[in-house]
Amino acid sequence: MTLAYREFNFDGLVGPTHHYGGLAEGNRASVGHRFQDSHPRIAALQGLKKMRALAGMGVGQAILPPLSRPRLDLLRRAGFTGTDQQMIDAALLHSPSLLSAAFSASGMWTANAAMFAPSCDSRDGCVHITPANLVSNLHRSLEADETADLLKKIFPNFELFKHHPPLPKTVAFSDEGAANHIRFFGLEGGRGMHLFVYGREYFGVSPVTRYPQRQTLEACQAVARLHQLPEETVVFARQSPVAIDAGVFHNDVISTGHGALFLYHAEAFADGPSVVDRLKKIFEETQHRSLCAIEINEFSLADSVQSYFFNSQIVTRSDGRTVMVAPAESEENPKVRSVIAGLMKGADAVIGDVVFLDLRESMQNGGGPACLRTRVVLNEEEQRAVPPRVFFSEPLFDELTSWVERYYRESLSLSDFRDPALLVEIQTALDNLTQILELGPIYSFQK
Ligand code: SUG
């Protein structure tokens, strides 16, 4: 008997310190917007509107609160001394990027928060959760332990949810979470199959790239083992080094999947044809139907990175149609727009409808629609074990919108981090948020 399973998008609520630090090497948007003014209020509202659009389609939608920032412990551990104010002033002067890292709101891209395996996939019938260690970037590495604690609050029944610690924090296990993972399935609630994508092999020879290869094969293998995924349901694939050097820092910038649909760029993988053959074969063997794998070669890697086409969310709307939720940048690129039109054409159209969303504040840091969410497949019992207020509703949307409008600044630049009023605003806002979400104290300053 198959239990009723449902996929939820857990979106990261954009935090009040959203800014452009230029912190992520190899992520063109991040580097290109370094130290430009950001707009945290608009950023958070854009994210909330996306959640509302998805929920309005009948898609499972939930929220993960932002992590607490600033992390002044980073400054102290890096040798700055004195009061908080003195450390911030000195860091702004001597190491603005370190200051930016301490204030980074990068936890908003929850596709990188963790990898999840649904209970219908794992051998022990539990949901498995491994927070990403994110060791490739200083600002993101700060997220791992906080995310691990947060996920224990959101998925608190340890019989149902198996929380693994982040993988050992070393380059050998460099792990960026679900951004390099796609779960395919033939039947909702049935056992799915898994594509894990890596850039580098720690114990093997890897091609040299100019930009960092953020995910290792060893990390992918460890997660597949920890999550008790049967070997016959797993494929590991190497990202193309050419793609990495074109700014494809995660696989979700160059391929995507939903159910039995797989869209991938012709230059996504080091050995594309063999990856696709393996996926098709395993899909057929495990799901007893064929994978609809569509290679996109009508636009370049550069167009992929500029438009974030592959970072669209593909979802099933309540009327049964497959909908692509794409960033506005995809509509603005004529080649990409025409590919989308092609996917929607004819009797065998794989996309039934497209919705373009303005997520520019996040996009300017390299975070599109799919980066802002992590997919969690839960059965009814598991859903009941999650604090109910984190599930999206219209009243929650209204409350969070007023909350953002009340506490978030219209714009932020790095020098604003010197303002002592900002720290008070952030703590008051986050404290208030935990009340709205009825989560109890989750931040260290509340304990
Ligand atoms: O890790 N940007 C993030 C964007 C993450 C996108 N996620 C997915 N593709 N799933 C990153 O590169 C920029 C922060 C700054 O520069 O201020 C940043 O961390």
Coordinates of C-alpha atoms and ligand atoms in Angstrom, one line a residue:
M1 CA 0.0 0.0 0.0
T2 CA 1.3 3.5 -0.8
L3 CA 0.9 6.1 1.8
A4 CA -0.2 9.6 0.8
Y5 CA 3.0 11.5 0.3
R6 CA 3.3 15.2 -0.6
E7 CA 6.2 17.3 -1.7
F8 CA 6.7 20.6 0.3
N9 CA 8.9 23.4 -0.7
F10 CA 10.6 24.8 2.4
D11 CA 11.5 28.3 1.4
G12 CA 14.1 30.3 3.3
L13 CA 12.7 33.6 4.6
V14 CA 15.2 36.3 3.5
G15 CA 16.9 37.6 6.6
P16 CA 17.1 41.3 7.5
T17 CA 20.8 41.5 6.7
H18 CA 20.5 40.5 3.0
H19 CA 23.3 42.3 1.2
Y20 CA 25.8 42.0 -1.6
G21 CA 29.2 40.9 -0.2
G22 CA 30.7 39.5 -3.4
L23 CA 31.6 36.5 -1.3
A24 CA 31.0 33.6 -3.6
E25 CA 33.9 33.1 -6.1
G26 CA 32.7 31.4 -9.3
N27 CA 29.2 32.8 -8.8
R28 CA 29.1 35.6 -11.3
A29 CA 26.1 37.4 -9.9
S30 CA 27.6 37.5 -6.4
V31 CA 30.9 38.8 -7.5
G32 CA 29.3 41.2 -10.0
H33 CA 27.2 42.9 -7.3
R34 CA 29.9 43.2 -4.6
F35 CA 29.2 46.0 -2.1
Q36 CA 26.3 47.4 -4.1
D37 CA 23.3 48.6 -2.1
S38 CA 20.8 45.8 -1.3
H39 CA 17.1 46.1 -0.5
P40 CA 16.3 43.6 2.3
R41 CA 12.6 44.6 2.5
I42 CA 12.0 44.1 -1.2
A43 CA 14.0 40.9 -1.1
A44 CA 11.9 39.4 1.7
L45 CA 8.7 40.4 0.0
Q46 CA 9.8 39.0 -3.3
G47 CA 10.4 35.7 -1.5
L48 CA 7.1 35.8 0.3
K49 CA 5.3 36.4 -3.0
K50 CA 7.0 33.4 -4.6
M51 CA 5.7 31.3 -1.7
R52 CA 2.2 32.6 -2.1
A53 CA 2.3 32.0 -5.9
L54 CA 3.4 28.3 -5.3
A55 CA 0.8 27.8 -2.5
G56 CA -1.8 29.3 -4.8
M57 CA -1.1 26.5 -7.3
G58 CA -1.9 23.9 -4.6
V59 CA 1.8 23.1 -4.1
G60 CA 3.0 22.2 -0.6
Q61 CA 4.7 25.2 0.8
A62 CA 6.4 25.9 4.1
I63 CA 8.9 28.3 5.6
L64 CA 12.3 28.1 7.2
P65 CA 13.2 31.1 9.4
P66 CA 16.4 33.0 8.7
L67 CA 19.5 32.2 10.7
S68 CA 20.7 34.7 13.3
R69 CA 23.1 37.3 12.1
P70 CA 25.6 38.9 12.6
R71 CA 27.9 36.1 13.7
L72 CA 30.3 38.3 15.7
D73 CA 32.0 35.2 17.1
L74 CA 33.6 35.0 13.6
L75 CA 35.2 38.4 14.1
R76 CA 36.4 37.5 17.6
R77 CA 37.8 34.2 16.4
A78 CA 39.6 36.1 13.6
G79 CA 41.4 38.2 16.2
F80 CA 39.3 41.3 16.5
T81 CA 38.9 42.5 20.1
G82 CA 36.9 44.9 22.2
T83 CA 33.2 45.6 22.2
D84 CA 30.9 44.4 19.4
Q85 CA 31.0 47.9 18.1
Q86 CA 34.7 48.1 18.2
M87 CA 35.1 44.8 16.4
I88 CA 32.6 45.9 13.7
D89 CA 34.3 49.2 13.1
A90 CA 37.7 47.6 12.9
A91 CA 36.5 44.8 10.6
L92 CA 34.9 47.4 8.2
L93 CA 38.2 49.1 8.0
H94 CA 40.6 46.2 7.8
S95 CA 38.6 43.3 6.4
P96 CA 35.2 44.4 4.9
S97 CA 34.7 41.0 3.3
L98 CA 35.0 39.3 6.7
L99 CA 32.5 41.7 8.1
S100 CA 30.2 40.9 5.2
A101 CA 30.6 37.2 5.9
A102 CA 29.6 37.7 9.6
F103 CA 26.4 39.5 8.4
S104 CA 25.6 37.3 5.4
A105 CA 21.9 36.3 5.0
S106 CA 23.0 33.4 2.7
G107 CA 20.9 30.9 4.8
M108 CA 18.0 32.1 2.6
W109 CA 19.1 29.7 -0.2
T110 CA 17.7 26.6 1.5
A111 CA 18.5 24.4 -1.5
N112 CA 21.9 24.4 0.2
A113 CA 20.6 23.9 3.7
A114 CA 20.6 20.1 3.6
M115 CA 19.9 16.9 1.7
F116 CA 16.7 15.1 2.5
A117 CA 15.6 11.5 1.7
P118 CA 11.9 10.7 2.0
S119 CA 10.9 7.7 4.1
C120 CA 9.5 6.0 1.0
D121 CA 13.1 5.9 -0.4
S122 CA 15.2 4.9 2.5
R123 CA 15.8 1.3 3.5
D124 CA 14.8 1.9 7.2
G125 CA 11.6 3.9 6.3
C126 CA 12.8 7.1 8.0
V127 CA 13.2 10.6 6.6
H128 CA 16.9 11.3 6.5
I129 CA 18.4 14.7 6.9
T130 CA 22.0 15.8 6.4
P131 CA 22.7 19.5 6.8
A132 CA 25.3 20.7 4.2
N133 CA 28.7 21.6 5.6
L134 CA 29.2 24.3 3.0
V135 CA 32.9 24.4 3.5
S136 CA 33.6 25.9 0.1
N137 CA 32.8 29.4 1.3
L138 CA 33.6 31.0 4.7
H139 CA 30.3 32.8 5.0
R140 CA 28.3 29.7 4.1
S141 CA 30.3 27.4 6.4
L142 CA 28.9 29.4 9.3
E143 CA 25.4 28.1 8.5
A144 CA 25.9 24.3 9.0
D145 CA 25.6 23.9 12.8
E146 CA 22.8 26.5 13.1
T147 CA 20.9 24.8 10.2
A148 CA 21.3 21.5 12.0
D149 CA 19.8 22.9 15.2
L150 CA 17.0 24.6 13.3
L151 CA 16.1 21.5 11.3
K152 CA 15.8 19.6 14.6
K153 CA 13.2 22.1 15.7
I154 CA 11.3 21.9 12.4
F155 CA 11.5 18.1 12.3
P156 CA 11.4 17.2 16.0
N157 CA 10.3 13.6 16.1
F158 CA 13.5 11.7 16.1
E159 CA 11.8 8.4 15.4
L160 CA 10.5 9.6 12.1
F161 CA 13.3 12.0 11.2
K162 CA 16.9 10.8 11.3
H163 CA 19.2 13.8 11.7
H164 CA 22.8 13.2 10.7
P165 CA 25.4 15.8 11.6
P166 CA 26.9 17.8 8.7
L167 CA 29.6 15.8 7.0
P168 CA 33.1 16.3 8.4
K169 CA 34.1 19.9 7.7
T170 CA 37.0 19.2 5.3
V171 CA 37.4 19.7 1.6
A172 CA 37.2 16.0 1.2
F173 CA 33.5 16.1 2.1
S174 CA 32.7 19.5 0.6
D175 CA 28.9 19.4 0.5
E176 CA 26.4 21.9 -0.8
G177 CA 23.1 20.1 -0.1
A178 CA 20.2 19.5 -2.4
A179 CA 21.4 22.0 -5.0
N180 CA 23.5 19.1 -6.4
H181 CA 20.8 16.4 -6.1
I182 CA 17.7 15.6 -8.0
R183 CA 15.1 13.0 -7.0
F184 CA 13.1 11.5 -9.8
F185 CA 10.0 9.4 -9.3
G186 CA 7.5 7.6 -11.5
L187 CA 4.8 7.4 -8.8
E188 CA 4.2 9.9 -6.0
G189 CA 4.7 8.0 -2.7
G190 CA 6.7 5.3 -4.5
R191 CA 10.5 4.7 -4.1
G192 CA 12.3 7.4 -6.1
M193 CA 15.7 7.4 -7.7
H194 CA 18.5 9.9 -7.1
L195 CA 21.0 11.8 -9.2
F196 CA 24.0 13.2 -7.2
V197 CA 26.2 15.6 -9.0
Y198 CA 29.8 16.5 -8.0
G199 CA 32.6 18.6 -9.4
R200 CA 35.6 17.0 -7.8
E201 CA 36.8 13.6 -6.6
Y202 CA 38.9 14.0 -3.4
F203 CA 40.5 10.6 -3.8
G204 CA 40.9 10.7 -7.5
V205 CA 42.1 12.9 -10.3
S206 CA 39.8 15.9 -11.2
P207 CA 40.1 18.3 -14.0
V208 CA 41.6 21.7 -13.0
T209 CA 39.1 24.6 -13.1
R210 CA 39.5 28.3 -12.5
Y211 CA 36.5 28.3 -10.2
P212 CA 35.9 26.2 -7.1
Q213 CA 34.3 22.7 -7.5
R214 CA 32.1 22.9 -4.5
Q215 CA 30.8 19.3 -4.3
T216 CA 32.9 16.2 -3.9
L217 CA 32.0 12.6 -5.0
E218 CA 33.0 11.5 -1.5
A219 CA 30.3 13.8 0.0
C220 CA 27.7 12.5 -2.4
Q221 CA 28.5 8.9 -1.6
A222 CA 28.5 9.5 2.1
V223 CA 25.0 11.1 2.0
A224 CA 23.7 8.3 -0.2
R225 CA 25.0 5.8 2.4
L226 CA 23.8 7.7 5.4
H227 CA 20.3 8.1 3.9
Q228 CA 20.1 4.3 3.2
L229 CA 19.4 4.7 -0.4
P230 CA 19.5 1.4 -2.2
E231 CA 22.4 1.3 -4.6
E232 CA 20.3 0.5 -7.6
T233 CA 18.4 3.8 -7.2
V234 CA 21.5 6.1 -7.2
V235 CA 23.5 7.7 -10.0
F236 CA 26.6 9.8 -9.4
A237 CA 27.6 12.2 -12.2
R238 CA 30.5 14.6 -12.6
Q239 CA 29.7 18.2 -13.6
S240 CA 31.4 19.5 -16.7
P241 CA 34.5 21.6 -15.7
V242 CA 33.6 23.9 -18.6
A243 CA 30.3 24.6 -17.0
I244 CA 31.9 25.3 -13.6
D245 CA 34.2 27.8 -15.3
A246 CA 31.2 29.4 -17.0
G247 CA 29.7 30.2 -13.6
V248 CA 27.7 27.0 -12.9
F249 CA 28.6 26.7 -9.3
H250 CA 25.8 24.2 -8.5
N251 CA 24.0 21.7 -10.6
D252 CA 20.7 23.4 -10.1
V253 CA 22.0 26.2 -12.4
I254 CA 22.3 23.7 -15.3
S255 CA 19.8 20.9 -14.9
T256 CA 16.6 20.2 -13.2
G257 CA 14.0 17.5 -12.7
H258 CA 10.5 16.9 -11.5
G259 CA 8.9 13.5 -11.3
A260 CA 9.8 11.7 -14.6
L261 CA 11.0 14.9 -16.3
F262 CA 14.6 15.8 -16.7
L263 CA 15.8 19.0 -18.3
Y264 CA 19.5 19.4 -18.8
H265 CA 21.9 21.6 -20.7
A266 CA 24.0 19.8 -23.4
E267 CA 27.2 20.9 -21.5
A268 CA 26.0 20.1 -18.0
F269 CA 27.9 16.9 -17.4
A270 CA 31.4 15.7 -18.0
D271 CA 30.1 12.7 -19.9
G272 CA 26.5 13.7 -20.7
P273 CA 25.4 10.9 -22.9
S274 CA 26.5 8.2 -20.5
V275 CA 24.9 10.0 -17.5
V276 CA 21.6 10.3 -19.3
D277 CA 21.8 6.6 -20.5
R278 CA 22.4 5.5 -16.9
L279 CA 19.5 7.6 -15.6
K280 CA 17.1 6.3 -18.2
K281 CA 18.1 2.7 -17.6
I282 CA 17.8 3.0 -13.8
F283 CA 14.6 4.9 -14.1
E284 CA 13.1 2.3 -16.3
E285 CA 14.2 -0.6 -14.0
T286 CA 13.1 1.1 -10.8
Q287 CA 10.0 3.1 -11.9
H288 CA 8.8 0.9 -14.7
R289 CA 8.3 3.7 -17.1
S290 CA 10.5 6.0 -19.1
L291 CA 12.3 9.1 -18.1
C292 CA 11.5 12.1 -20.2
A293 CA 15.1 13.5 -20.6
I294 CA 15.3 16.6 -22.7
E295 CA 18.6 18.0 -23.7
I296 CA 18.7 21.8 -24.2
N297 CA 21.3 23.1 -26.6
E298 CA 19.5 26.1 -28.1
F299 CA 21.3 28.5 -25.7
S300 CA 24.7 28.7 -24.2
L301 CA 26.1 28.1 -20.8
A302 CA 26.4 31.8 -20.5
D303 CA 22.7 32.2 -21.2
S304 CA 22.0 29.5 -18.6
V305 CA 23.9 31.4 -16.0
Q306 CA 22.4 34.8 -17.0
S307 CA 18.8 33.6 -17.2
Y308 CA 18.7 30.9 -14.5
F309 CA 16.3 28.9 -16.7
F310 CA 17.4 25.6 -15.0
N311 CA 16.8 27.2 -11.6
S312 CA 13.1 27.3 -12.3
Q313 CA 10.9 25.3 -10.1
I314 CA 8.9 22.7 -11.9
V315 CA 5.8 21.7 -10.0
T316 CA 2.5 20.0 -10.5
R317 CA -0.4 22.4 -10.1
S318 CA -3.7 21.2 -8.4
D319 CA -5.3 21.0 -11.9
G320 CA -2.6 18.3 -12.8
R321 CA -0.7 20.6 -15.1
T322 CA 3.1 20.8 -15.0
V323 CA 4.1 24.4 -14.3
M324 CA 7.4 26.1 -14.6
V325 CA 8.1 28.9 -12.1
A326 CA 10.9 30.8 -13.8
P327 CA 12.8 33.9 -12.9
A328 CA 11.9 37.1 -14.9
E329 CA 15.4 37.0 -16.4
S330 CA 14.4 33.8 -18.3
E331 CA 11.5 35.8 -20.0
E332 CA 13.9 38.6 -20.9
N333 CA 16.3 36.3 -22.7
P334 CA 14.8 35.7 -26.2
K335 CA 16.6 32.3 -26.8
V336 CA 15.5 31.0 -23.4
R337 CA 12.0 32.4 -23.9
S338 CA 11.7 30.5 -27.1
V339 CA 12.9 27.2 -25.5
I340 CA 10.2 27.6 -22.9
A341 CA 7.6 28.2 -25.6
G342 CA 8.9 25.1 -27.4
L343 CA 8.5 23.0 -24.2
M344 CA 4.9 24.2 -24.0
K345 CA 4.0 23.4 -27.7
G346 CA 2.1 20.6 -29.1
A347 CA 0.2 17.5 -27.9
D348 CA 3.4 16.2 -26.2
A349 CA 4.2 19.4 -24.4
V350 CA 6.1 18.7 -21.2
I351 CA 5.3 22.1 -19.6
G352 CA 1.7 23.1 -19.3
D353 CA 2.1 26.7 -18.1
V354 CA 4.9 29.1 -17.1
V355 CA 4.9 31.8 -14.5
F356 CA 7.7 34.4 -14.4
L357 CA 8.6 35.9 -11.0
D358 CA 10.7 38.9 -10.0
L359 CA 13.3 37.7 -7.6
R360 CA 16.0 40.2 -8.6
E361 CA 17.2 40.9 -5.1
S362 CA 18.1 37.2 -4.6
M363 CA 19.2 36.7 -8.2
Q364 CA 21.8 39.5 -7.9
N365 CA 23.5 37.1 -5.4
G366 CA 23.1 34.1 -7.7
G367 CA 20.0 32.7 -6.0
G368 CA 17.0 31.9 -8.2
P369 CA 13.6 30.3 -7.5
A370 CA 14.9 26.8 -6.9
C371 CA 17.8 28.1 -4.7
L372 CA 15.3 29.6 -2.3
R373 CA 13.7 26.3 -1.5
T374 CA 14.4 22.8 -0.4
R375 CA 12.1 20.0 -1.4
V376 CA 10.9 17.7 1.4
V377 CA 8.6 14.8 0.7
L378 CA 6.5 13.9 3.7
N379 CA 3.7 11.5 4.4
E380 CA 0.7 12.5 6.5
E381 CA 2.2 11.3 9.8
E382 CA 5.4 13.2 9.1
Q383 CA 3.5 16.3 8.2
R384 CA 1.7 16.2 11.5
A385 CA 5.1 16.1 13.3
V386 CA 6.1 19.5 11.9
P387 CA 5.2 22.6 13.9
P388 CA 2.0 23.6 12.1
R389 CA 2.7 27.3 11.8
V390 CA 5.6 26.8 9.4
F391 CA 3.2 25.7 6.7
F392 CA 2.2 28.5 4.4
S393 CA -1.3 30.1 4.7
E394 CA -2.8 33.3 3.6
P395 CA -3.0 34.7 7.2
L396 CA 0.6 33.7 7.7
F397 CA 1.5 35.6 4.5
D398 CA -0.3 38.7 5.8
E399 CA 1.4 38.5 9.2
L400 CA 4.9 38.0 7.7
T401 CA 4.4 40.7 5.1
S402 CA 3.5 43.2 8.0
W403 CA 6.4 41.8 10.0
V404 CA 8.9 42.5 7.1
E405 CA 7.4 45.9 6.4
R406 CA 7.8 46.8 10.1
Y407 CA 11.4 45.6 10.7
Y408 CA 13.3 45.4 7.4
R409 CA 15.3 48.2 6.1
E410 CA 14.6 49.6 2.7
S411 CA 18.3 49.5 1.7
L412 CA 21.6 48.3 3.2
S413 CA 25.2 49.0 2.5
L414 CA 28.2 47.6 4.3
S415 CA 28.7 50.7 6.4
D416 CA 25.2 50.4 7.8
F417 CA 26.5 47.4 9.8
R418 CA 28.2 50.0 12.0
D419 CA 24.8 51.3 13.2
P420 CA 24.1 49.9 16.7
A421 CA 20.3 50.3 16.1
L422 CA 20.5 47.7 13.3
L423 CA 21.6 45.0 15.8
V424 CA 18.6 45.8 18.0
E425 CA 16.2 45.8 15.1
I426 CA 17.4 42.4 13.9
Q427 CA 17.1 40.8 17.3
T428 CA 13.6 42.3 17.9
A429 CA 12.5 41.2 14.4
L430 CA 13.8 37.6 14.9
D431 CA 12.3 37.3 18.4
N432 CA 9.0 38.5 17.0
L433 CA 9.3 36.0 14.1
T434 CA 9.6 33.0 16.5
Q435 CA 6.4 34.1 18.1
I436 CA 4.6 34.4 14.8
L437 CA 5.8 30.9 13.8
E438 CA 5.2 29.6 17.3
L439 CA 8.6 27.9 17.4
G440 CA 9.8 28.9 20.9
P441 CA 13.3 30.2 21.4
I442 CA 15.5 29.0 18.5
Y443 CA 18.1 31.8 18.4
S444 CA 21.1 31.8 20.7
F445 CA 20.3 35.4 21.9
Q446 CA 16.9 34.1 23.1
K447 CA 18.4 31.4 25.4
Ligands
SUG1 O1 26.3 29.9 -2.4 N1 25.3 33.2 -3.0 C1 25.0 31.8 -2.9 C2 23.9 31.5 -3.9 C3 23.3 30.1 -3.7 C4 22.5 29.7 -4.8 N2 22.0 28.4 -4.5 C5 21.7 27.4 -5.4 N3 22.2 27.5 -6.6 N4 21.1 26.4 -5.0 C6 26.2 30.9 -3.1 O2 27.0 31.2 -4.0 C7 26.4 35.3 -2.3 C8 26.6 36.0 -1.0 C9 27.2 37.4 -1.2 O3 28.1 37.5 -2.1 O4 26.9 38.3 -0.4 C10 26.1 33.8 -2.1 O5 26.5 33.2 -1.1

